[in-house]
Amino acid sequence: MSNDTGARSDATEENVDDRLTHDRWAAALEAGEPLGLRCGECGYVTATPKAACVRCGSRDVATVSLPTTGTVYTKSTIEVAPGAQGSGYQIALVDLGDARMLGRIADGQRVDIDDTVELADSYEYDGDLVGVFEPRQ
Amino acid sequence: MARASVVGIGMTDFGVYTKPIAELFADAALPALEEAGVSNAEVDAFYFGNVLGGAILNETHLAPQVASHVGLPPGTSVQRYEDACATGSLALKHAVRAVETGEHDVVLVGGAERCTPAGTGIETSEMTRIFGSGAHRQYEQAPGMTTASVFALHTQRHMHEYGTTEEQLAEVAVKNHYHGSMNSRAQFGDETTVEEVLDSPVIASPFRLLDCCPFSDGASAVVVVSEDAAESYGVDPVDIAGISHQANASPVADQPNPPSTAMVRRAAADTFDQAGFGPDEVDVTEVHDCFTGAEILALEALGLVEDGRAGPATVQGRTRISGDIPVNPSGGLKAKGHPIGATGTAQIVELTEQLRGESGDRQVGEAKRALAHNVGGMTATAVVTALEARP
Ligand SMILES: [Zn+2]
């Protein structure tokens, strides 16, 4: 993780270029270093890119690095899915620090609410990258 | 003071159809106009709900085509709406606003959908992909979230927080199939049992096949006029006392803690404020039970039962037609069916009949005030509508 992705609290002209795009977010996720946004106005932290704060609308959002270990908030095991997704896989909303991310659970693994999970890999579906989590050993 | 009034209703049986969308919609719209005693020339605007015509039938921009088929003359203001499963109610919201402001006097509003694997030849997994188009492509579809699994995520958390059980979920299906067995328009006319639900295959845990509404084709329509003009149409008008549309964040990871469905709570508060009555005064409710767990969430978010108590309330029979909070007398999406663009106005059709006392075996006694709850997308949109019979 480069230093300039750390907490920046102001949305000045110069860090418009620093805006967290999907491409940058996906590259960081693939590198095992997930990025989110923290709102300088209300403090809300999101795990996916936006142009402004999803809670309060402030444009004062700064890219922050998210932890790679988190807690399962809720989960579901999916048996009927689009063909290219396979079946019998689990998805989970995972709390990574102050942010919540929808991730995929590694094939063959099962997690429960409140389990600790780690970002272990990434997964590509139809050109888009997804975080894959495993139960902490 | 009501915002608008319903003076005509129509809907098809829900099930499997292969006829063109416009023909399907005509089967709902023409009876609605006839009942209202409205000639086609009197219709000022037509708001049409359809969600998947583009993805399934390669048909978009359907409003002029459908309007032409049912004979609405040039000069009628026609528009198509798409807001996932809340489409019909969103079209209704605009109809209410149009007559309330005086922009239009008579609005035909409704929806039609053809989205069954049986009626389109599209296999279930591909149809599941198409239905998933309401999800965020990058942050919901890519991880493998489906329509069933977003409600499953909410419901699993509800079970964790409140001890809601799979048996309680199954009781929702049993109740709605029982109600649907009295509705000739319902796709499923058969009753089911808790055992049958729990023996059916898992779709997205905790939901099994019989926790899920079917893929459905069908159409529904209502005629909306201003409150003042309603008496002149020769039928018992039903007033729209309030309607509120609220959104939630997308993706679901950014929504305030599931299973709160915060957008439903905001919409309900706003609707009750407009209507001047509260959840305790509602006699009959249609909720968006696309999955059994969705009805549990709805009962609580609407304030019909306390948070965490919807499972036990269902088991106790409180949400049956004979109970103290009758929910989904039509059979709901679960048994009546869910042709997505037609669902919102189909709820209004059912509640209008209930308030007129025309619901036959499934009539809720002394129904004067009604509530409709329609949810769209990945718990990202809600419309709550309050209806009232005239004294
Ligand atoms: Zn904020």
Short mmCIF file of C-alpha atoms and ligand atoms in Angstrom, two decimals:
data_model
loop_
_atom_site.label_atom_id
_atom_site.label_comp_id
_atom_site.label_asym_id
_atom_site.label_seq_id
_atom_site.Cartn_x
_atom_site.Cartn_y
_atom_site.Cartn_z
CA MET A 1 0.00 0.00 0.00
CA SER A 2 1.42 3.35 -0.98
CA ASN A 3 1.55 6.04 1.66
CA ASP A 4 -0.68 8.48 -0.16
CA THR A 5 -3.75 6.26 0.28
CA GLY A 6 -3.76 6.91 4.01
CA ALA A 7 -6.36 9.09 5.69
CA ARG A 8 -6.82 12.43 3.99
CA SER A 9 -9.42 14.54 5.60
CA ASP A 10 -9.98 17.32 3.09
CA ALA A 11 -11.44 17.30 -0.40
CA THR A 12 -9.24 19.94 -1.95
CA GLU A 13 -8.82 20.54 -5.67
CA GLU A 14 -5.63 18.58 -5.73
CA ASN A 15 -6.99 15.35 -4.35
CA VAL A 16 -9.85 15.14 -6.84
CA ASP A 17 -7.34 13.02 -8.76
CA ASP A 18 -7.09 10.90 -5.65
CA ARG A 19 -10.75 9.89 -5.99
CA LEU A 20 -11.23 6.20 -5.34
CA THR A 21 -12.28 4.69 -8.67
CA HIS A 22 -13.51 1.18 -9.25
CA ASP A 23 -10.32 0.30 -11.13
CA ARG A 24 -8.09 1.49 -8.32
CA TRP A 25 -10.27 -0.23 -5.72
CA ALA A 26 -10.17 -3.52 -7.66
CA ALA A 27 -6.39 -3.38 -8.13
CA ALA A 28 -5.93 -2.82 -4.41
CA LEU A 29 -8.29 -5.67 -3.57
CA GLU A 30 -6.41 -7.98 -5.92
CA ALA A 31 -3.21 -7.01 -4.11
CA GLY A 32 -4.81 -7.98 -0.81
CA GLU A 33 -4.91 -4.36 0.39
CA PRO A 34 -8.60 -3.33 0.40
CA LEU A 35 -9.51 0.35 0.17
CA GLY A 36 -12.56 2.24 1.37
CA LEU A 37 -13.67 5.82 1.95
CA ARG A 38 -14.05 7.69 5.23
CA CYS A 39 -16.34 10.72 5.37
CA GLY A 40 -14.79 13.80 6.91
CA GLU A 41 -18.23 15.17 7.73
CA CYS A 42 -20.11 12.31 9.42
CA GLY A 43 -17.37 9.71 9.83
CA TYR A 44 -19.14 6.98 7.84
CA VAL A 45 -16.78 4.45 6.26
CA THR A 46 -17.79 2.60 3.09
CA ALA A 47 -16.02 -0.40 1.60
CA THR A 48 -16.73 0.46 -2.04
CA PRO A 49 -16.02 3.51 -4.23
CA LYS A 50 -18.44 6.43 -4.37
CA ALA A 51 -18.18 10.02 -5.55
CA ALA A 52 -19.45 11.34 -2.20
CA CYS A 53 -20.58 10.08 1.21
CA VAL A 54 -23.51 7.64 0.91
CA ARG A 55 -24.82 8.65 4.35
CA CYS A 56 -24.59 12.45 4.37
CA GLY A 57 -23.71 13.50 0.83
CA SER A 58 -20.49 15.23 1.77
CA ARG A 59 -17.78 15.29 -0.89
CA ASP A 60 -15.23 15.34 1.87
CA VAL A 61 -14.39 11.66 1.53
CA ALA A 62 -10.87 10.31 1.82
CA THR A 63 -9.48 6.99 0.68
CA VAL A 64 -8.55 4.79 3.62
CA SER A 65 -7.06 1.37 3.87
CA LEU A 66 -9.35 -1.30 5.35
CA PRO A 67 -8.31 -4.18 7.59
CA THR A 68 -8.08 -7.61 5.98
CA THR A 69 -9.58 -9.38 8.99
CA GLY A 70 -13.21 -8.91 9.93
CA THR A 71 -16.38 -10.34 11.44
CA VAL A 72 -19.33 -11.95 9.65
CA TYR A 73 -22.43 -9.78 10.09
CA THR A 74 -24.74 -12.08 8.09
CA LYS A 75 -24.46 -14.78 5.41
CA SER A 76 -26.39 -16.97 2.98
CA THR A 77 -25.58 -20.14 1.07
CA ILE A 78 -26.84 -19.96 -2.49
CA GLU A 79 -27.95 -23.02 -4.40
CA VAL A 80 -29.76 -21.39 -7.34
CA ALA A 81 -27.63 -18.80 -9.12
CA PRO A 82 -26.67 -17.54 -12.56
CA GLY A 83 -24.93 -20.41 -14.36
CA ALA A 84 -21.49 -18.78 -14.38
CA GLN A 85 -21.60 -18.30 -10.59
CA GLY A 86 -21.87 -22.03 -9.90
CA SER A 87 -23.94 -23.14 -6.92
CA GLY A 88 -23.53 -24.15 -3.31
CA TYR A 89 -21.40 -21.09 -2.50
CA GLN A 90 -21.69 -18.74 0.43
CA ILE A 91 -21.74 -14.95 0.48
CA ALA A 92 -21.40 -12.78 3.58
CA LEU A 93 -21.57 -9.21 4.72
CA VAL A 94 -18.23 -8.83 6.50
CA ASP A 95 -17.45 -6.00 8.92
CA LEU A 96 -13.91 -4.83 8.16
CA GLY A 97 -13.21 -2.29 10.88
CA ASP A 98 -15.82 0.44 10.45
CA ALA A 99 -16.76 -0.63 6.90
CA ARG A 100 -18.98 -3.45 5.69
CA MET A 101 -18.22 -5.40 2.51
CA LEU A 102 -20.19 -8.04 0.63
CA GLY A 103 -17.76 -10.85 -0.07
CA ARG A 104 -17.65 -14.40 -1.27
CA ILE A 105 -16.61 -17.21 1.05
CA ALA A 106 -13.89 -19.52 -0.31
CA ASP A 107 -15.23 -22.59 -2.10
CA GLY A 108 -16.05 -25.44 0.25
CA GLN A 109 -15.84 -23.25 3.37
CA ARG A 110 -18.77 -22.21 5.57
CA VAL A 111 -18.92 -19.33 8.01
CA ASP A 112 -21.45 -18.27 10.62
CA ILE A 113 -22.52 -14.91 12.00
CA ASP A 114 -19.85 -13.47 14.34
CA ASP A 115 -17.10 -15.71 12.90
CA THR A 116 -13.75 -14.05 12.24
CA VAL A 117 -12.74 -14.16 8.59
CA GLU A 118 -9.72 -13.05 6.58
CA LEU A 119 -9.42 -11.70 3.09
CA ALA A 120 -7.70 -14.62 1.39
CA ASP A 121 -8.08 -14.14 -2.33
CA SER A 122 -10.06 -12.41 -5.02
CA TYR A 123 -12.51 -13.81 -7.52
CA GLU A 124 -13.50 -12.51 -10.94
CA TYR A 125 -17.04 -12.68 -12.26
CA ASP A 126 -17.88 -11.23 -15.67
CA GLY A 127 -14.92 -8.85 -15.51
CA ASP A 128 -15.49 -7.63 -11.95
CA LEU A 129 -13.31 -8.48 -8.96
CA VAL A 130 -14.65 -9.66 -5.61
CA GLY A 131 -13.00 -10.23 -2.23
CA VAL A 132 -12.89 -13.88 -1.13
CA PHE A 133 -12.85 -14.55 2.60
CA GLU A 134 -11.84 -17.61 4.63
CA PRO A 135 -12.50 -18.47 8.25
CA ARG A 136 -9.48 -17.49 10.35
CA GLN A 137 -7.42 -20.60 11.12
CA MET B 1 -58.26 14.88 2.71
CA ALA B 2 -57.28 12.17 0.28
CA ARG B 3 -54.64 12.69 -2.40
CA ALA B 4 -56.50 10.84 -5.16
CA SER B 5 -59.11 8.12 -5.67
CA VAL B 6 -59.33 4.75 -7.39
CA VAL B 7 -62.48 4.35 -9.51
CA GLY B 8 -61.65 1.33 -11.64
CA ILE B 9 -59.59 -1.84 -11.25
CA GLY B 10 -58.64 -4.84 -13.35
CA MET B 11 -56.18 -7.68 -13.36
CA THR B 12 -55.50 -10.92 -15.16
CA ASP B 13 -55.09 -14.28 -13.48
CA PHE B 14 -51.41 -14.62 -12.63
CA GLY B 15 -49.58 -17.58 -14.15
CA VAL B 16 -47.91 -18.34 -17.47
CA TYR B 17 -48.69 -16.43 -20.67
CA THR B 18 -47.12 -16.32 -24.12
CA LYS B 19 -49.27 -13.56 -25.62
CA PRO B 20 -47.75 -10.15 -26.46
CA ILE B 21 -47.31 -7.74 -23.52
CA ALA B 22 -49.85 -5.29 -24.98
CA GLU B 23 -52.53 -8.00 -25.26
CA LEU B 24 -51.79 -9.13 -21.72
CA PHE B 25 -52.14 -5.58 -20.40
CA ALA B 26 -55.38 -5.00 -22.31
CA ASP B 27 -56.94 -7.89 -20.37
CA ALA B 28 -56.44 -5.84 -17.19
CA ALA B 29 -56.84 -2.28 -18.50
CA LEU B 30 -60.05 -2.57 -20.51
CA PRO B 31 -62.08 -3.96 -17.58
CA ALA B 32 -60.63 -1.24 -15.32
CA LEU B 33 -61.72 1.51 -17.71
CA GLU B 34 -65.14 -0.09 -18.22
CA GLU B 35 -65.71 -0.35 -14.49
CA ALA B 36 -64.83 3.31 -14.07
CA GLY B 37 -67.09 4.29 -16.93
CA VAL B 38 -64.20 6.13 -18.53
CA SER B 39 -63.94 6.35 -22.29
CA ASN B 40 -60.49 6.14 -23.84
CA ALA B 41 -60.71 9.77 -24.92
CA GLU B 42 -61.07 10.79 -21.27
CA VAL B 43 -57.75 9.24 -20.25
CA ASP B 44 -55.23 12.08 -19.94
CA ALA B 45 -52.19 10.02 -19.02
CA PHE B 46 -51.07 6.42 -18.98
CA TYR B 47 -48.25 5.28 -16.69
CA PHE B 48 -47.08 1.77 -17.49
CA GLY B 49 -44.88 -0.46 -15.36
CA ASN B 50 -42.62 -3.06 -16.92
CA VAL B 51 -39.23 -4.23 -15.70
CA LEU B 52 -37.71 -6.95 -17.85
CA GLY B 53 -39.15 -6.34 -21.32
CA GLY B 54 -35.75 -5.16 -22.52
CA ALA B 55 -33.79 -8.08 -21.09
CA ILE B 56 -36.26 -10.86 -21.91
CA LEU B 57 -38.37 -9.80 -24.90
CA ASN B 58 -36.05 -7.21 -26.47
CA GLU B 59 -38.80 -4.65 -25.98
CA THR B 60 -38.22 -1.28 -24.37
CA HIS B 61 -40.17 1.97 -24.72
CA LEU B 62 -43.35 -0.02 -24.28
CA ALA B 63 -45.75 2.75 -23.26
CA PRO B 64 -46.68 4.02 -26.76
CA GLN B 65 -47.07 0.46 -28.06
CA VAL B 66 -49.30 -0.61 -25.20
CA ALA B 67 -51.27 2.66 -25.27
CA SER B 68 -51.89 2.21 -29.00
CA HIS B 69 -53.06 -1.35 -28.49
CA VAL B 70 -55.64 -0.41 -25.87
CA GLY B 71 -56.75 2.55 -27.99
CA LEU B 72 -55.53 5.56 -26.05
CA PRO B 73 -55.54 8.39 -28.59
CA PRO B 74 -52.51 10.43 -29.58
CA GLY B 75 -52.32 13.28 -27.13
CA THR B 76 -52.43 10.96 -24.13
CA SER B 77 -49.30 11.47 -22.04
CA VAL B 78 -47.72 8.01 -21.88
CA GLN B 79 -44.66 6.82 -20.00
CA ARG B 80 -43.04 3.59 -18.91
CA TYR B 81 -41.66 3.15 -15.37
CA GLU B 82 -38.95 0.78 -14.14
CA ASP B 83 -37.97 0.50 -10.48
CA ALA B 84 -37.53 -3.25 -10.12
CA CYS B 85 -40.29 -4.95 -8.15
CA ALA B 86 -41.66 -1.58 -6.89
CA THR B 87 -42.36 -0.46 -10.47
CA GLY B 88 -46.17 -0.53 -10.31
CA SER B 89 -46.28 1.50 -7.11
CA LEU B 90 -43.85 4.05 -8.48
CA ALA B 91 -46.11 4.52 -11.50
CA LEU B 92 -49.03 4.89 -9.07
CA LYS B 93 -47.16 7.53 -7.09
CA HIS B 94 -46.82 9.62 -10.22
CA ALA B 95 -50.48 9.11 -11.10
CA VAL B 96 -51.51 10.32 -7.64
CA ARG B 97 -49.30 13.36 -7.95
CA ALA B 98 -50.62 14.16 -11.44
CA VAL B 99 -54.28 14.25 -10.38
CA GLU B 100 -53.53 15.88 -7.03
CA THR B 101 -51.78 18.79 -8.70
CA GLY B 102 -54.46 19.07 -11.37
CA GLU B 103 -52.06 18.30 -14.19
CA HIS B 104 -54.30 15.43 -15.30
CA ASP B 105 -57.89 14.47 -14.46
CA VAL B 106 -57.83 10.76 -15.31
CA VAL B 107 -54.76 8.53 -15.26
CA LEU B 108 -54.62 4.86 -16.23
CA VAL B 109 -51.80 3.21 -14.29
CA GLY B 110 -50.69 -0.39 -14.20
CA GLY B 111 -48.15 -2.89 -15.33
CA ALA B 112 -47.54 -6.09 -17.22
CA GLU B 113 -44.71 -8.59 -17.18
CA ARG B 114 -43.71 -11.76 -18.98
CA CYS B 115 -40.85 -13.32 -17.06
CA THR B 116 -41.62 -17.00 -16.50
CA PRO B 117 -39.15 -19.66 -17.65
CA ALA B 118 -42.16 -21.65 -18.90
CA GLY B 119 -43.57 -18.76 -20.93
CA THR B 120 -40.28 -17.50 -22.37
CA GLY B 121 -38.19 -20.66 -22.80
CA ILE B 122 -35.42 -19.11 -20.67
CA GLU B 123 -34.01 -21.59 -18.16
CA THR B 124 -34.17 -20.88 -14.42
CA SER B 125 -30.48 -20.09 -13.85
CA GLU B 126 -30.47 -17.61 -16.75
CA MET B 127 -33.73 -16.08 -15.47
CA THR B 128 -32.07 -15.81 -12.04
CA ARG B 129 -29.24 -13.85 -13.70
CA ILE B 130 -31.72 -11.53 -15.44
CA PHE B 131 -33.70 -10.97 -12.21
CA GLY B 132 -30.36 -10.11 -10.56
CA SER B 133 -29.98 -7.10 -12.83
CA GLY B 134 -31.61 -5.03 -10.08
CA ALA B 135 -28.44 -5.59 -8.03
CA HIS B 136 -25.29 -3.46 -8.12
CA ARG B 137 -23.18 -5.01 -10.89
CA GLN B 138 -19.78 -4.57 -9.26
CA TYR B 139 -20.53 -4.93 -5.55
CA GLU B 140 -23.58 -7.23 -5.42
CA GLN B 141 -23.89 -9.23 -8.64
CA ALA B 142 -20.18 -10.03 -8.84
CA PRO B 143 -19.97 -11.68 -5.38
CA GLY B 144 -22.93 -13.84 -6.44
CA MET B 145 -25.81 -12.11 -4.67
CA THR B 146 -29.23 -12.99 -6.10
CA THR B 147 -32.70 -11.60 -5.43
CA ALA B 148 -33.38 -14.41 -2.98
CA SER B 149 -30.06 -14.01 -1.21
CA VAL B 150 -30.37 -10.32 -0.37
CA PHE B 151 -33.56 -11.08 1.55
CA ALA B 152 -31.78 -14.15 2.91
CA LEU B 153 -28.98 -11.96 4.30
CA HIS B 154 -31.55 -9.78 6.09
CA THR B 155 -33.48 -12.80 7.33
CA GLN B 156 -30.42 -14.70 8.64
CA ARG B 157 -29.54 -11.65 10.70
CA HIS B 158 -33.16 -11.40 11.92
CA MET B 159 -32.97 -15.05 13.02
CA HIS B 160 -29.69 -14.32 14.81
CA GLU B 161 -30.97 -11.23 16.61
CA TYR B 162 -34.51 -12.33 17.48
CA GLY B 163 -34.51 -16.13 17.35
CA THR B 164 -36.83 -16.27 14.33
CA THR B 165 -36.97 -19.88 13.09
CA GLU B 166 -37.30 -21.68 9.75
CA GLU B 167 -40.62 -23.06 11.02
CA GLN B 168 -41.90 -19.52 11.58
CA LEU B 169 -40.83 -18.60 8.05
CA ALA B 170 -42.64 -21.67 6.73
CA GLU B 171 -45.80 -20.54 8.54
CA VAL B 172 -45.80 -17.41 6.36
CA ALA B 173 -45.90 -19.61 3.27
CA VAL B 174 -48.61 -21.84 4.75
CA LYS B 175 -50.76 -18.80 5.59
CA ASN B 176 -50.33 -17.15 2.19
CA HIS B 177 -51.05 -20.38 0.31
CA TYR B 178 -54.19 -20.75 2.44
CA HIS B 179 -55.29 -17.23 1.46
CA GLY B 180 -54.34 -17.89 -2.17
CA SER B 181 -56.50 -21.01 -2.20
CA MET B 182 -59.50 -18.63 -1.97
CA ASN B 183 -58.29 -16.40 -4.81
CA SER B 184 -59.21 -17.60 -8.30
CA ARG B 185 -56.58 -15.26 -9.80
CA ALA B 186 -53.73 -16.82 -7.78
CA GLN B 187 -50.99 -18.76 -9.52
CA PHE B 188 -50.91 -21.30 -6.66
CA GLY B 189 -54.36 -22.46 -5.64
CA ASP B 190 -53.14 -25.26 -3.39
CA GLU B 191 -52.49 -25.12 0.31
CA THR B 192 -49.15 -26.26 1.72
CA THR B 193 -47.80 -27.39 5.10
CA VAL B 194 -44.83 -26.50 7.28
CA GLU B 195 -43.41 -29.96 6.56
CA GLU B 196 -43.67 -29.49 2.80
CA VAL B 197 -41.94 -26.13 3.01
CA LEU B 198 -39.12 -27.49 5.18
CA ASP B 199 -38.69 -30.50 2.86
CA SER B 200 -38.36 -28.35 -0.26
CA PRO B 201 -34.85 -27.74 -1.66
CA VAL B 202 -32.73 -24.77 -0.50
CA ILE B 203 -32.60 -21.79 -2.89
CA ALA B 204 -30.60 -19.36 -0.72
CA SER B 205 -30.41 -20.29 2.95
CA PRO B 206 -32.59 -19.97 4.99
CA PHE B 207 -35.04 -19.89 2.06
CA ARG B 208 -36.28 -23.07 0.44
CA LEU B 209 -38.25 -23.36 -2.76
CA LEU B 210 -41.58 -22.95 -0.95
CA ASP B 211 -40.32 -19.84 0.88
CA CYS B 212 -40.01 -18.14 -2.53
CA CYS B 213 -42.64 -16.53 -4.73
CA PRO B 214 -42.90 -18.02 -8.22
CA PHE B 215 -41.85 -16.54 -11.54
CA SER B 216 -45.13 -15.13 -12.88
CA ASP B 217 -46.69 -13.51 -15.92
CA GLY B 218 -49.67 -11.18 -15.62
CA ALA B 219 -51.03 -7.66 -15.68
CA SER B 220 -52.96 -5.26 -13.46
CA ALA B 221 -54.44 -1.79 -13.89
CA VAL B 222 -56.20 0.92 -11.89
CA VAL B 223 -57.91 4.16 -12.88
CA VAL B 224 -56.89 7.11 -10.72
CA VAL B 225 -58.85 10.39 -10.56
CA SER B 226 -58.95 13.38 -8.27
CA GLU B 227 -60.76 12.98 -4.96
CA ASP B 228 -63.36 15.62 -5.90
CA ALA B 229 -64.21 14.02 -9.24
CA ALA B 230 -64.37 10.47 -7.91
CA GLU B 231 -68.08 10.44 -7.02
CA SER B 232 -69.05 11.20 -10.61
CA TYR B 233 -67.72 7.89 -11.95
CA GLY B 234 -70.59 5.74 -10.73
CA VAL B 235 -68.62 3.27 -8.60
CA ASP B 236 -67.69 3.33 -4.92
CA PRO B 237 -64.41 5.24 -4.97
CA VAL B 238 -61.57 4.15 -2.74
CA ASP B 239 -59.37 7.00 -1.59
CA ILE B 240 -55.58 7.03 -1.65
CA ALA B 241 -54.98 8.69 1.70
CA GLY B 242 -51.19 8.61 1.49
CA ILE B 243 -48.36 7.30 -0.63
CA SER B 244 -44.64 7.56 0.08
CA HIS B 245 -41.61 6.40 -1.83
CA GLN B 246 -38.26 6.07 -0.08
CA ALA B 247 -34.88 4.69 -1.10
CA ASN B 248 -32.14 2.81 0.69
CA ALA B 249 -28.43 2.76 -0.11
CA SER B 250 -27.04 0.48 -2.79
CA PRO B 251 -25.11 -1.80 -2.40
CA VAL B 252 -26.72 -3.53 0.58
CA ALA B 253 -23.41 -3.32 2.48
CA ASP B 254 -24.09 0.41 2.90
CA GLN B 255 -27.64 0.03 4.23
CA PRO B 256 -28.24 0.79 7.91
CA ASN B 257 -28.04 -2.48 9.78
CA PRO B 258 -30.07 -5.20 8.10
CA PRO B 259 -32.74 -6.37 8.85
CA SER B 260 -33.99 -2.84 9.53
CA THR B 261 -35.12 -2.02 5.93
CA ALA B 262 -34.86 1.63 6.90
CA MET B 263 -36.52 2.83 3.71
CA VAL B 264 -39.75 1.01 4.62
CA ARG B 265 -39.77 2.62 8.06
CA ARG B 266 -39.36 6.09 6.53
CA ALA B 267 -42.03 5.41 3.91
CA ALA B 268 -44.49 4.07 6.50
CA ALA B 269 -44.00 7.06 8.81
CA ASP B 270 -44.55 9.47 5.92
CA THR B 271 -47.60 7.60 4.61
CA PHE B 272 -49.26 7.40 8.03
CA ASP B 273 -48.55 11.10 8.51
CA GLN B 274 -50.31 11.91 5.21
CA ALA B 275 -53.22 9.56 5.94
CA GLY B 276 -53.83 10.74 9.49
CA PHE B 277 -54.01 7.23 10.93
CA GLY B 278 -51.48 4.77 12.27
CA PRO B 279 -50.63 1.07 12.01
CA ASP B 280 -53.06 0.16 14.81
CA GLU B 281 -55.95 1.47 12.71
CA VAL B 282 -55.14 -0.55 9.57
CA ASP B 283 -57.71 -3.27 8.88
CA VAL B 284 -56.00 -5.13 6.02
CA THR B 285 -52.52 -5.08 4.50
CA GLU B 286 -50.83 -6.40 1.36
CA VAL B 287 -47.06 -6.75 1.80
CA HIS B 288 -44.24 -7.58 -0.57
CA ASP B 289 -43.65 -11.21 0.44
CA CYS B 290 -41.30 -12.14 -2.41
CA PHE B 291 -39.78 -14.47 0.20
CA THR B 292 -41.27 -15.55 3.51
CA GLY B 293 -38.62 -13.61 5.40
CA ALA B 294 -39.58 -10.47 3.49
CA GLU B 295 -43.06 -10.60 5.04
CA ILE B 296 -41.51 -10.89 8.51
CA LEU B 297 -39.35 -7.81 7.86
CA ALA B 298 -42.34 -5.92 6.42
CA LEU B 299 -44.67 -6.51 9.38
CA GLU B 300 -42.09 -5.02 11.71
CA ALA B 301 -40.92 -2.14 9.50
CA LEU B 302 -44.54 -1.07 8.92
CA GLY B 303 -45.14 -1.03 12.67
CA LEU B 304 -47.86 -3.71 12.52
CA VAL B 305 -45.95 -5.75 15.11
CA GLU B 306 -42.99 -4.99 17.35
CA ASP B 307 -39.48 -5.66 16.07
CA GLY B 308 -38.63 -9.32 16.50
CA ARG B 309 -42.25 -10.44 17.01
CA ALA B 310 -43.41 -11.10 13.45
CA GLY B 311 -42.47 -14.80 13.53
CA PRO B 312 -44.48 -15.60 16.68
CA ALA B 313 -47.36 -13.35 15.47
CA THR B 314 -47.54 -15.42 12.28
CA VAL B 315 -47.54 -18.74 14.16
CA GLN B 316 -50.33 -17.41 16.42
CA GLY B 317 -52.49 -16.78 13.36
CA ARG B 318 -52.63 -13.04 13.89
CA THR B 319 -51.85 -12.35 10.20
CA ARG B 320 -54.54 -14.68 8.86
CA ILE B 321 -57.74 -13.23 7.40
CA SER B 322 -59.42 -14.12 10.71
CA GLY B 323 -56.61 -12.60 12.80
CA ASP B 324 -56.27 -9.13 14.27
CA ILE B 325 -53.74 -7.96 11.62
CA PRO B 326 -54.77 -9.65 8.33
CA VAL B 327 -51.85 -9.67 5.89
CA ASN B 328 -51.88 -10.71 2.23
CA PRO B 329 -55.48 -11.89 1.89
CA SER B 330 -54.77 -12.21 -1.86
CA GLY B 331 -52.17 -14.89 -1.13
CA GLY B 332 -49.46 -12.29 -1.57
CA LEU B 333 -46.62 -12.57 -4.05
CA LYS B 334 -46.00 -16.01 -2.57
CA ALA B 335 -49.24 -17.63 -3.74
CA LYS B 336 -50.94 -15.10 -6.00
CA GLY B 337 -47.72 -14.65 -8.00
CA HIS B 338 -45.30 -11.84 -8.81
CA PRO B 339 -45.28 -10.54 -12.41
CA ILE B 340 -42.90 -7.86 -11.26
CA GLY B 341 -44.08 -4.76 -13.14
CA ALA B 342 -47.71 -5.63 -12.34
CA THR B 343 -47.29 -6.37 -8.64
CA GLY B 344 -47.67 -2.86 -7.19
CA THR B 345 -51.00 -2.12 -8.81
CA ALA B 346 -52.19 -5.71 -8.21
CA GLN B 347 -51.87 -4.96 -4.49
CA ILE B 348 -54.11 -1.92 -5.05
CA VAL B 349 -56.63 -4.08 -6.93
CA GLU B 350 -56.86 -6.51 -4.00
CA LEU B 351 -57.16 -3.77 -1.37
CA THR B 352 -59.74 -1.83 -3.39
CA GLU B 353 -61.90 -4.96 -3.54
CA GLN B 354 -61.38 -5.52 0.19
CA LEU B 355 -62.47 -1.96 1.00
CA ARG B 356 -65.51 -2.31 -1.25
CA GLY B 357 -66.41 -5.58 0.48
CA GLU B 358 -66.12 -7.58 -2.75
CA SER B 359 -63.52 -10.17 -1.75
CA GLY B 360 -65.82 -13.15 -1.24
CA ASP B 361 -64.37 -15.99 0.85
CA ARG B 362 -61.24 -14.03 1.64
CA GLN B 363 -63.05 -10.83 2.68
CA VAL B 364 -61.61 -9.23 5.81
CA GLY B 365 -64.55 -8.16 7.98
CA GLU B 366 -65.21 -4.42 8.41
CA ALA B 367 -62.25 -3.37 6.27
CA LYS B 368 -62.16 0.44 6.15
CA ARG B 369 -58.43 1.21 6.04
CA ALA B 370 -55.76 -0.62 4.10
CA LEU B 371 -52.01 -0.54 3.59
CA ALA B 372 -49.86 -1.67 0.66
CA HIS B 373 -46.09 -2.30 0.90
CA ASN B 374 -44.06 -2.79 -2.27
CA VAL B 375 -40.26 -3.23 -2.23
CA GLY B 376 -37.92 -2.94 -5.21
CA GLY B 377 -34.45 -4.13 -6.03
CA MET B 378 -31.99 -5.21 -3.40
CA THR B 379 -34.01 -3.71 -0.53
CA ALA B 380 -33.21 -0.35 -2.10
CA THR B 381 -36.70 1.04 -2.84
CA ALA B 382 -40.00 0.99 -0.97
CA VAL B 383 -43.43 2.42 -1.62
CA VAL B 384 -46.07 2.36 1.12
CA THR B 385 -49.64 3.32 0.21
CA ALA B 386 -52.60 3.95 2.51
CA LEU B 387 -56.13 3.42 1.18
CA GLU B 388 -59.44 4.31 2.78
CA ALA B 389 -63.06 3.47 2.06
CA ARG B 390 -65.54 6.35 2.00
CA PRO B 391 -68.00 6.39 4.92
ZN ZN C 1 -20.87 11.46 5.55
#
